Amino acid sequence: MKANKPSLILFFLALICTVIFDCTEQDFLAVYAKAIVLPAIIFYFLVSSNFKISKTETLIFVFCFIGHVFDLMDIEISEIGGVISFLIVYILLLRFIIRNQERIKLRKRDVLPVSIVVIFIVYLLISVLSLQSDSMKKFNFIYTFYGIILSILSYYAFVTYITRGTHIALLMSLMAISYIFSDIFYIFNEYFSHSVVLVLIRDVTQILAYYFMVEYFLEKIKIQKKNYTIIDLP
């Protein structure tokens, strides 16, 4: 068994336990299961990358951890603290993606699917922001800015996949989709009464977002290694 496999197995076991405990409203056990998720996936990344990590990746993991802690603490400032933490994560991710991707060039055949993506993202943004709880209305500007940054991140991920269709673009898109659905269903869980389906989708997408993000980072490392190998060849 590879050195990174145990941490990945632990990650998915924590995912399953989190879903089971949250859906059955065993909050005490769910907290312990959720506490394992992020450390497990971070350790998986570190082992898989031979403990090589950039400053931006470090900051992303740090703010993911801070946001995760706010979620687990469940205190008065947890909601806004989590939002600010993940807003920083999205800004760092957007910066990381833009800096590490080639410029997107749209072809004529890409115009229609890209237009559909833009309309879909704008529709989601407006629809979700209209479902604001009382706590959200207090920080309307932050939530709006949060939604805009996530929308830009998603747009860039989807358009990259439409125009290039590479494996790394697919991982980027899956990461964006997971973050979108996790945030949407987080709001749904706050806005509507408890529902097993809503909790299930929220937990699964939130945790899978970490997995796809890490796989995106690892794929980026593989591509960089291949490029360096090609350059070094005589």
PDB file of C-alpha atoms in Angstrom:
ATOM      1  CA  MET A   1       0.000   0.000   0.000  1.00  0.00           C
ATOM      2  CA  LYS A   2       1.326   3.428  -0.938  1.00  0.00           C
ATOM      3  CA  ALA A   3       2.163   5.800   1.925  1.00  0.00           C
ATOM      4  CA  ASN A   4      -0.629   8.200   0.934  1.00  0.00           C
ATOM      5  CA  LYS A   5      -3.404   5.576   0.831  1.00  0.00           C
ATOM      6  CA  PRO A   6      -4.147   5.294   4.599  1.00  0.00           C
ATOM      7  CA  SER A   7      -4.822   9.040   4.876  1.00  0.00           C
ATOM      8  CA  LEU A   8      -7.121   8.913   1.823  1.00  0.00           C
ATOM      9  CA  ILE A   9      -8.996   5.916   3.252  1.00  0.00           C
ATOM     10  CA  LEU A  10      -9.339   7.780   6.563  1.00  0.00           C
ATOM     11  CA  PHE A  11     -10.665  10.808   4.669  1.00  0.00           C
ATOM     12  CA  PHE A  12     -13.448   8.841   2.974  1.00  0.00           C
ATOM     13  CA  LEU A  13     -14.291   6.984   6.212  1.00  0.00           C
ATOM     14  CA  ALA A  14     -14.649  10.379   7.906  1.00  0.00           C
ATOM     15  CA  LEU A  15     -16.880  11.497   5.015  1.00  0.00           C
ATOM     16  CA  ILE A  16     -19.167   8.473   5.456  1.00  0.00           C
ATOM     17  CA  CYS A  17     -19.291   8.879   9.245  1.00  0.00           C
ATOM     18  CA  THR A  18     -20.020  12.618   8.949  1.00  0.00           C
ATOM     19  CA  VAL A  19     -22.947  11.963   6.614  1.00  0.00           C
ATOM     20  CA  ILE A  20     -24.377   9.202   8.822  1.00  0.00           C
ATOM     21  CA  PHE A  21     -24.053  11.187  12.073  1.00  0.00           C
ATOM     22  CA  ASP A  22     -25.356  14.454  10.582  1.00  0.00           C
ATOM     23  CA  CYS A  23     -28.316  12.774   8.891  1.00  0.00           C
ATOM     24  CA  THR A  24     -29.263  10.998  12.145  1.00  0.00           C
ATOM     25  CA  GLU A  25     -28.743  14.277  14.093  1.00  0.00           C
ATOM     26  CA  GLN A  26     -25.985  12.853  16.287  1.00  0.00           C
ATOM     27  CA  ASP A  27     -24.223  16.204  16.447  1.00  0.00           C
ATOM     28  CA  PHE A  28     -21.641  15.199  19.056  1.00  0.00           C
ATOM     29  CA  LEU A  29     -20.303  12.318  16.934  1.00  0.00           C
ATOM     30  CA  ALA A  30     -20.584  14.362  13.722  1.00  0.00           C
ATOM     31  CA  VAL A  31     -18.208  16.967  15.165  1.00  0.00           C
ATOM     32  CA  TYR A  32     -15.549  14.318  15.789  1.00  0.00           C
ATOM     33  CA  ALA A  33     -15.986  12.868  12.290  1.00  0.00           C
ATOM     34  CA  LYS A  34     -15.728  16.312  10.670  1.00  0.00           C
ATOM     35  CA  ALA A  35     -12.608  17.084  12.703  1.00  0.00           C
ATOM     36  CA  ILE A  36     -10.790  14.220  10.940  1.00  0.00           C
ATOM     37  CA  VAL A  37     -11.674  15.263   7.374  1.00  0.00           C
ATOM     38  CA  LEU A  38      -9.329  18.195   6.752  1.00  0.00           C
ATOM     39  CA  PRO A  39      -6.219  16.869   8.545  1.00  0.00           C
ATOM     40  CA  ALA A  40      -6.586  13.581   6.621  1.00  0.00           C
ATOM     41  CA  ILE A  41      -6.777  15.228   3.187  1.00  0.00           C
ATOM     42  CA  ILE A  42      -3.950  17.660   4.007  1.00  0.00           C
ATOM     43  CA  PHE A  43      -1.718  14.749   5.070  1.00  0.00           C
ATOM     44  CA  TYR A  44      -2.693  12.920   1.860  1.00  0.00           C
ATOM     45  CA  PHE A  45      -1.575  15.949  -0.158  1.00  0.00           C
ATOM     46  CA  LEU A  46       1.713  16.312   1.723  1.00  0.00           C
ATOM     47  CA  VAL A  47       2.646  12.642   1.347  1.00  0.00           C
ATOM     48  CA  SER A  48       1.595  12.582  -2.336  1.00  0.00           C
ATOM     49  CA  SER A  49       3.640  15.724  -3.100  1.00  0.00           C
ATOM     50  CA  ASN A  50       6.680  14.527  -1.096  1.00  0.00           C
ATOM     51  CA  PHE A  51       5.984  17.312   1.421  1.00  0.00           C
ATOM     52  CA  LYS A  52       6.468  20.011  -1.198  1.00  0.00           C
ATOM     53  CA  ILE A  53       3.925  22.803  -0.823  1.00  0.00           C
ATOM     54  CA  SER A  54       3.793  26.373  -2.122  1.00  0.00           C
ATOM     55  CA  LYS A  55       2.987  29.443  -0.022  1.00  0.00           C
ATOM     56  CA  THR A  56      -0.403  29.863  -1.710  1.00  0.00           C
ATOM     57  CA  GLU A  57      -1.336  26.215  -1.121  1.00  0.00           C
ATOM     58  CA  THR A  58      -0.269  26.585   2.521  1.00  0.00           C
ATOM     59  CA  LEU A  59      -2.460  29.659   2.983  1.00  0.00           C
ATOM     60  CA  ILE A  60      -5.402  27.903   1.303  1.00  0.00           C
ATOM     61  CA  PHE A  61      -5.132  24.961   3.697  1.00  0.00           C
ATOM     62  CA  VAL A  62      -4.703  27.286   6.693  1.00  0.00           C
ATOM     63  CA  PHE A  63      -7.874  29.248   5.911  1.00  0.00           C
ATOM     64  CA  CYS A  64      -9.768  26.035   5.082  1.00  0.00           C
ATOM     65  CA  PHE A  65      -8.763  24.831   8.537  1.00  0.00           C
ATOM     66  CA  ILE A  66      -9.827  28.107  10.182  1.00  0.00           C
ATOM     67  CA  GLY A  67     -13.190  28.004   8.392  1.00  0.00           C
ATOM     68  CA  HIS A  68     -13.575  24.346   9.379  1.00  0.00           C
ATOM     69  CA  VAL A  69     -12.874  25.219  13.031  1.00  0.00           C
ATOM     70  CA  PHE A  70     -15.487  27.987  12.968  1.00  0.00           C
ATOM     71  CA  ASP A  71     -17.998  25.469  11.606  1.00  0.00           C
ATOM     72  CA  LEU A  72     -17.169  22.961  14.364  1.00  0.00           C
ATOM     73  CA  MET A  73     -17.245  25.561  17.161  1.00  0.00           C
ATOM     74  CA  ASP A  74     -20.840  26.580  16.364  1.00  0.00           C
ATOM     75  CA  ILE A  75     -20.675  29.871  18.274  1.00  0.00           C
ATOM     76  CA  GLU A  76     -22.254  33.254  17.538  1.00  0.00           C
ATOM     77  CA  ILE A  77     -19.517  34.402  15.151  1.00  0.00           C
ATOM     78  CA  SER A  78     -19.088  30.976  13.509  1.00  0.00           C
ATOM     79  CA  GLU A  79     -21.171  31.785  10.425  1.00  0.00           C
ATOM     80  CA  ILE A  80     -19.496  35.063   9.498  1.00  0.00           C
ATOM     81  CA  GLY A  81     -16.082  33.731  10.555  1.00  0.00           C
ATOM     82  CA  GLY A  82     -16.510  30.735   8.255  1.00  0.00           C
ATOM     83  CA  VAL A  83     -17.689  32.936   5.380  1.00  0.00           C
ATOM     84  CA  ILE A  84     -14.683  35.261   5.663  1.00  0.00           C
ATOM     85  CA  SER A  85     -12.284  32.303   5.913  1.00  0.00           C
ATOM     86  CA  PHE A  86     -13.646  30.618   2.794  1.00  0.00           C
ATOM     87  CA  LEU A  87     -13.868  33.952   0.976  1.00  0.00           C
ATOM     88  CA  ILE A  88     -10.097  34.203   1.443  1.00  0.00           C
ATOM     89  CA  VAL A  89      -9.772  30.572   0.255  1.00  0.00           C
ATOM     90  CA  TYR A  90     -11.700  31.378  -2.943  1.00  0.00           C
ATOM     91  CA  ILE A  91      -9.636  34.510  -3.583  1.00  0.00           C
ATOM     92  CA  LEU A  92      -6.401  32.536  -3.145  1.00  0.00           C
ATOM     93  CA  LEU A  93      -7.709  29.716  -5.363  1.00  0.00           C
ATOM     94  CA  LEU A  94      -8.714  32.188  -8.072  1.00  0.00           C
ATOM     95  CA  ARG A  95      -5.282  33.813  -7.919  1.00  0.00           C
ATOM     96  CA  PHE A  96      -3.590  30.401  -8.004  1.00  0.00           C
ATOM     97  CA  ILE A  97      -5.612  29.225 -11.013  1.00  0.00           C
ATOM     98  CA  ILE A  98      -5.118  32.420 -13.018  1.00  0.00           C
ATOM     99  CA  ARG A  99      -1.364  32.475 -12.353  1.00  0.00           C
ATOM    100  CA  ASN A 100      -0.899  28.812 -13.271  1.00  0.00           C
ATOM    101  CA  GLN A 101      -3.127  28.584 -16.355  1.00  0.00           C
ATOM    102  CA  GLU A 102      -2.546  29.764 -19.880  1.00  0.00           C
ATOM    103  CA  ARG A 103      -4.767  32.493 -21.235  1.00  0.00           C
ATOM    104  CA  ILE A 104      -8.183  31.225 -22.323  1.00  0.00           C
ATOM    105  CA  LYS A 105      -8.939  31.639 -26.028  1.00  0.00           C
ATOM    106  CA  LEU A 106     -12.574  31.276 -27.035  1.00  0.00           C
ATOM    107  CA  ARG A 107     -13.438  29.730 -30.393  1.00  0.00           C
ATOM    108  CA  LYS A 108     -16.723  30.295 -32.217  1.00  0.00           C
ATOM    109  CA  ARG A 109     -18.064  26.907 -31.125  1.00  0.00           C
ATOM    110  CA  ASP A 110     -17.337  27.808 -27.487  1.00  0.00           C
ATOM    111  CA  VAL A 111     -19.515  30.922 -27.452  1.00  0.00           C
ATOM    112  CA  LEU A 112     -22.851  29.118 -26.890  1.00  0.00           C
ATOM    113  CA  PRO A 113     -21.751  26.808 -24.022  1.00  0.00           C
ATOM    114  CA  VAL A 114     -19.837  29.657 -22.354  1.00  0.00           C
ATOM    115  CA  SER A 115     -22.925  31.899 -22.627  1.00  0.00           C
ATOM    116  CA  ILE A 116     -25.042  29.167 -21.009  1.00  0.00           C
ATOM    117  CA  VAL A 117     -22.483  28.865 -18.195  1.00  0.00           C
ATOM    118  CA  VAL A 118     -22.519  32.626 -17.580  1.00  0.00           C
ATOM    119  CA  ILE A 119     -26.339  32.772 -17.511  1.00  0.00           C
ATOM    120  CA  PHE A 120     -26.470  29.749 -15.171  1.00  0.00           C
ATOM    121  CA  ILE A 121     -23.914  31.213 -12.742  1.00  0.00           C
ATOM    122  CA  VAL A 122     -25.599  34.642 -12.674  1.00  0.00           C
ATOM    123  CA  TYR A 123     -29.001  32.993 -12.134  1.00  0.00           C
ATOM    124  CA  LEU A 124     -27.644  30.918  -9.239  1.00  0.00           C
ATOM    125  CA  LEU A 125     -25.952  33.939  -7.677  1.00  0.00           C
ATOM    126  CA  ILE A 126     -29.097  36.100  -7.777  1.00  0.00           C
ATOM    127  CA  SER A 127     -31.376  33.246  -6.632  1.00  0.00           C
ATOM    128  CA  VAL A 128     -29.197  32.214  -3.684  1.00  0.00           C
ATOM    129  CA  LEU A 129     -28.538  35.762  -2.502  1.00  0.00           C
ATOM    130  CA  SER A 130     -32.296  36.359  -2.440  1.00  0.00           C
ATOM    131  CA  LEU A 131     -32.633  33.548   0.154  1.00  0.00           C
ATOM    132  CA  GLN A 132     -30.985  35.486   2.943  1.00  0.00           C
ATOM    133  CA  SER A 133     -31.583  34.707   6.596  1.00  0.00           C
ATOM    134  CA  ASP A 134     -31.577  37.492   9.214  1.00  0.00           C
ATOM    135  CA  SER A 135     -27.931  36.806  10.041  1.00  0.00           C
ATOM    136  CA  MET A 136     -26.982  37.079   6.363  1.00  0.00           C
ATOM    137  CA  LYS A 137     -28.739  40.421   5.960  1.00  0.00           C
ATOM    138  CA  LYS A 138     -26.459  41.913   8.645  1.00  0.00           C
ATOM    139  CA  PHE A 139     -23.441  41.211   6.457  1.00  0.00           C
ATOM    140  CA  ASN A 140     -25.067  41.599   3.047  1.00  0.00           C
ATOM    141  CA  PHE A 141     -21.957  43.131   1.407  1.00  0.00           C
ATOM    142  CA  ILE A 142     -19.674  40.277   2.546  1.00  0.00           C
ATOM    143  CA  TYR A 143     -22.088  37.593   1.321  1.00  0.00           C
ATOM    144  CA  THR A 144     -22.533  39.380  -2.007  1.00  0.00           C
ATOM    145  CA  PHE A 145     -18.772  39.721  -2.493  1.00  0.00           C
ATOM    146  CA  TYR A 146     -18.374  36.062  -1.467  1.00  0.00           C
ATOM    147  CA  GLY A 147     -20.893  35.025  -4.119  1.00  0.00           C
ATOM    148  CA  ILE A 148     -19.222  37.131  -6.813  1.00  0.00           C
ATOM    149  CA  ILE A 149     -15.761  35.672  -6.116  1.00  0.00           C
ATOM    150  CA  LEU A 150     -17.120  32.109  -6.161  1.00  0.00           C
ATOM    151  CA  SER A 151     -18.953  32.902  -9.402  1.00  0.00           C
ATOM    152  CA  ILE A 152     -15.762  34.187 -11.053  1.00  0.00           C
ATOM    153  CA  LEU A 153     -13.847  31.134  -9.829  1.00  0.00           C
ATOM    154  CA  SER A 154     -16.558  28.827 -11.205  1.00  0.00           C
ATOM    155  CA  TYR A 155     -16.698  30.699 -14.510  1.00  0.00           C
ATOM    156  CA  TYR A 156     -12.963  30.339 -14.996  1.00  0.00           C
ATOM    157  CA  ALA A 157     -13.065  26.621 -14.109  1.00  0.00           C
ATOM    158  CA  PHE A 158     -16.003  25.808 -16.415  1.00  0.00           C
ATOM    159  CA  VAL A 159     -14.711  27.858 -19.334  1.00  0.00           C
ATOM    160  CA  THR A 160     -11.283  26.233 -19.027  1.00  0.00           C
ATOM    161  CA  TYR A 161     -12.917  22.818 -19.248  1.00  0.00           C
ATOM    162  CA  ILE A 162     -15.114  23.858 -22.205  1.00  0.00           C
ATOM    163  CA  THR A 163     -12.184  25.255 -24.185  1.00  0.00           C
ATOM    164  CA  ARG A 164      -9.552  22.659 -23.285  1.00  0.00           C
ATOM    165  CA  GLY A 165     -11.243  19.563 -21.862  1.00  0.00           C
ATOM    166  CA  THR A 166      -8.113  18.461 -19.977  1.00  0.00           C
ATOM    167  CA  HIS A 167      -8.024  16.313 -16.844  1.00  0.00           C
ATOM    168  CA  ILE A 168      -6.853  19.209 -14.711  1.00  0.00           C
ATOM    169  CA  ALA A 169      -9.688  21.373 -16.058  1.00  0.00           C
ATOM    170  CA  LEU A 170     -12.140  18.619 -15.111  1.00  0.00           C
ATOM    171  CA  LEU A 171     -10.767  18.534 -11.543  1.00  0.00           C
ATOM    172  CA  MET A 172     -11.044  22.323 -11.401  1.00  0.00           C
ATOM    173  CA  SER A 173     -14.678  22.158 -12.548  1.00  0.00           C
ATOM    174  CA  LEU A 174     -15.566  19.381 -10.082  1.00  0.00           C
ATOM    175  CA  MET A 175     -13.998  21.440  -7.300  1.00  0.00           C
ATOM    176  CA  ALA A 176     -16.029  24.514  -8.315  1.00  0.00           C
ATOM    177  CA  ILE A 177     -19.268  22.500  -8.583  1.00  0.00           C
ATOM    178  CA  SER A 178     -18.670  20.992  -5.134  1.00  0.00           C
ATOM    179  CA  TYR A 179     -18.060  24.409  -3.572  1.00  0.00           C
ATOM    180  CA  ILE A 180     -21.145  25.854  -5.291  1.00  0.00           C
ATOM    181  CA  PHE A 181     -23.454  23.080  -4.110  1.00  0.00           C
ATOM    182  CA  SER A 182     -21.969  22.970  -0.636  1.00  0.00           C
ATOM    183  CA  ASP A 183     -22.588  26.720  -0.197  1.00  0.00           C
ATOM    184  CA  ILE A 184     -26.064  26.586  -1.746  1.00  0.00           C
ATOM    185  CA  PHE A 185     -27.179  23.703   0.434  1.00  0.00           C
ATOM    186  CA  TYR A 186     -25.586  25.287   3.491  1.00  0.00           C
ATOM    187  CA  ILE A 187     -27.930  28.241   2.947  1.00  0.00           C
ATOM    188  CA  PHE A 188     -30.847  25.885   2.269  1.00  0.00           C
ATOM    189  CA  ASN A 189     -30.183  24.159   5.598  1.00  0.00           C
ATOM    190  CA  GLU A 190     -30.277  27.547   7.338  1.00  0.00           C
ATOM    191  CA  TYR A 191     -33.353  28.744   5.446  1.00  0.00           C
ATOM    192  CA  PHE A 192     -35.503  25.593   5.509  1.00  0.00           C
ATOM    193  CA  SER A 193     -36.331  23.086   8.252  1.00  0.00           C
ATOM    194  CA  HIS A 194     -34.058  20.073   8.806  1.00  0.00           C
ATOM    195  CA  SER A 195     -33.997  17.686   5.872  1.00  0.00           C
ATOM    196  CA  VAL A 196     -31.866  14.555   5.490  1.00  0.00           C
ATOM    197  CA  VAL A 197     -31.486  15.204   1.757  1.00  0.00           C
ATOM    198  CA  LEU A 198     -30.267  18.776   2.279  1.00  0.00           C
ATOM    199  CA  VAL A 199     -27.811  17.689   4.982  1.00  0.00           C
ATOM    200  CA  LEU A 200     -26.575  14.801   2.841  1.00  0.00           C
ATOM    201  CA  ILE A 201     -25.867  16.995  -0.198  1.00  0.00           C
ATOM    202  CA  ARG A 202     -24.268  19.723   1.938  1.00  0.00           C
ATOM    203  CA  ASP A 203     -21.878  17.367   3.735  1.00  0.00           C
ATOM    204  CA  VAL A 204     -20.908  15.297   0.693  1.00  0.00           C
ATOM    205  CA  THR A 205     -20.213  18.304  -1.553  1.00  0.00           C
ATOM    206  CA  GLN A 206     -18.398  20.232   1.177  1.00  0.00           C
ATOM    207  CA  ILE A 207     -16.014  17.357   1.897  1.00  0.00           C
ATOM    208  CA  LEU A 208     -15.577  16.334  -1.752  1.00  0.00           C
ATOM    209  CA  ALA A 209     -14.605  19.940  -2.537  1.00  0.00           C
ATOM    210  CA  TYR A 210     -11.471  19.407  -0.417  1.00  0.00           C
ATOM    211  CA  TYR A 211     -10.697  16.181  -2.274  1.00  0.00           C
ATOM    212  CA  PHE A 212     -11.034  17.703  -5.753  1.00  0.00           C
ATOM    213  CA  MET A 213      -9.024  20.743  -4.672  1.00  0.00           C
ATOM    214  CA  VAL A 214      -6.162  18.540  -3.482  1.00  0.00           C
ATOM    215  CA  GLU A 215      -6.316  16.395  -6.631  1.00  0.00           C
ATOM    216  CA  TYR A 216      -6.142  19.620  -8.674  1.00  0.00           C
ATOM    217  CA  PHE A 217      -3.015  20.699  -6.771  1.00  0.00           C
ATOM    218  CA  LEU A 218      -1.407  17.276  -7.274  1.00  0.00           C
ATOM    219  CA  GLU A 219      -2.239  17.252 -10.985  1.00  0.00           C
ATOM    220  CA  LYS A 220      -0.675  20.698 -11.310  1.00  0.00           C
ATOM    221  CA  ILE A 221       2.496  19.367  -9.682  1.00  0.00           C
ATOM    222  CA  LYS A 222       2.582  16.431 -12.148  1.00  0.00           C
ATOM    223  CA  ILE A 223       2.239  18.788 -15.116  1.00  0.00           C
ATOM    224  CA  GLN A 224       5.028  21.028 -13.800  1.00  0.00           C
ATOM    225  CA  LYS A 225       7.318  17.997 -13.346  1.00  0.00           C
ATOM    226  CA  LYS A 226       6.638  16.873 -16.934  1.00  0.00           C
ATOM    227  CA  ASN A 227       7.417  20.358 -18.230  1.00  0.00           C
ATOM    228  CA  TYR A 228      10.684  20.479 -16.283  1.00  0.00           C
ATOM    229  CA  THR A 229      11.635  17.038 -17.607  1.00  0.00           C
ATOM    230  CA  ILE A 230      11.031  18.146 -21.200  1.00  0.00           C
ATOM    231  CA  ILE A 231      13.109  21.292 -20.676  1.00  0.00           C
ATOM    232  CA  ASP A 232      15.990  19.322 -19.115  1.00  0.00           C
ATOM    233  CA  LEU A 233      16.170  16.839 -22.006  1.00  0.00           C
ATOM    234  CA  PRO A 234      19.236  17.453 -24.274  1.00  0.00           C
TER     235      PRO A 234
END
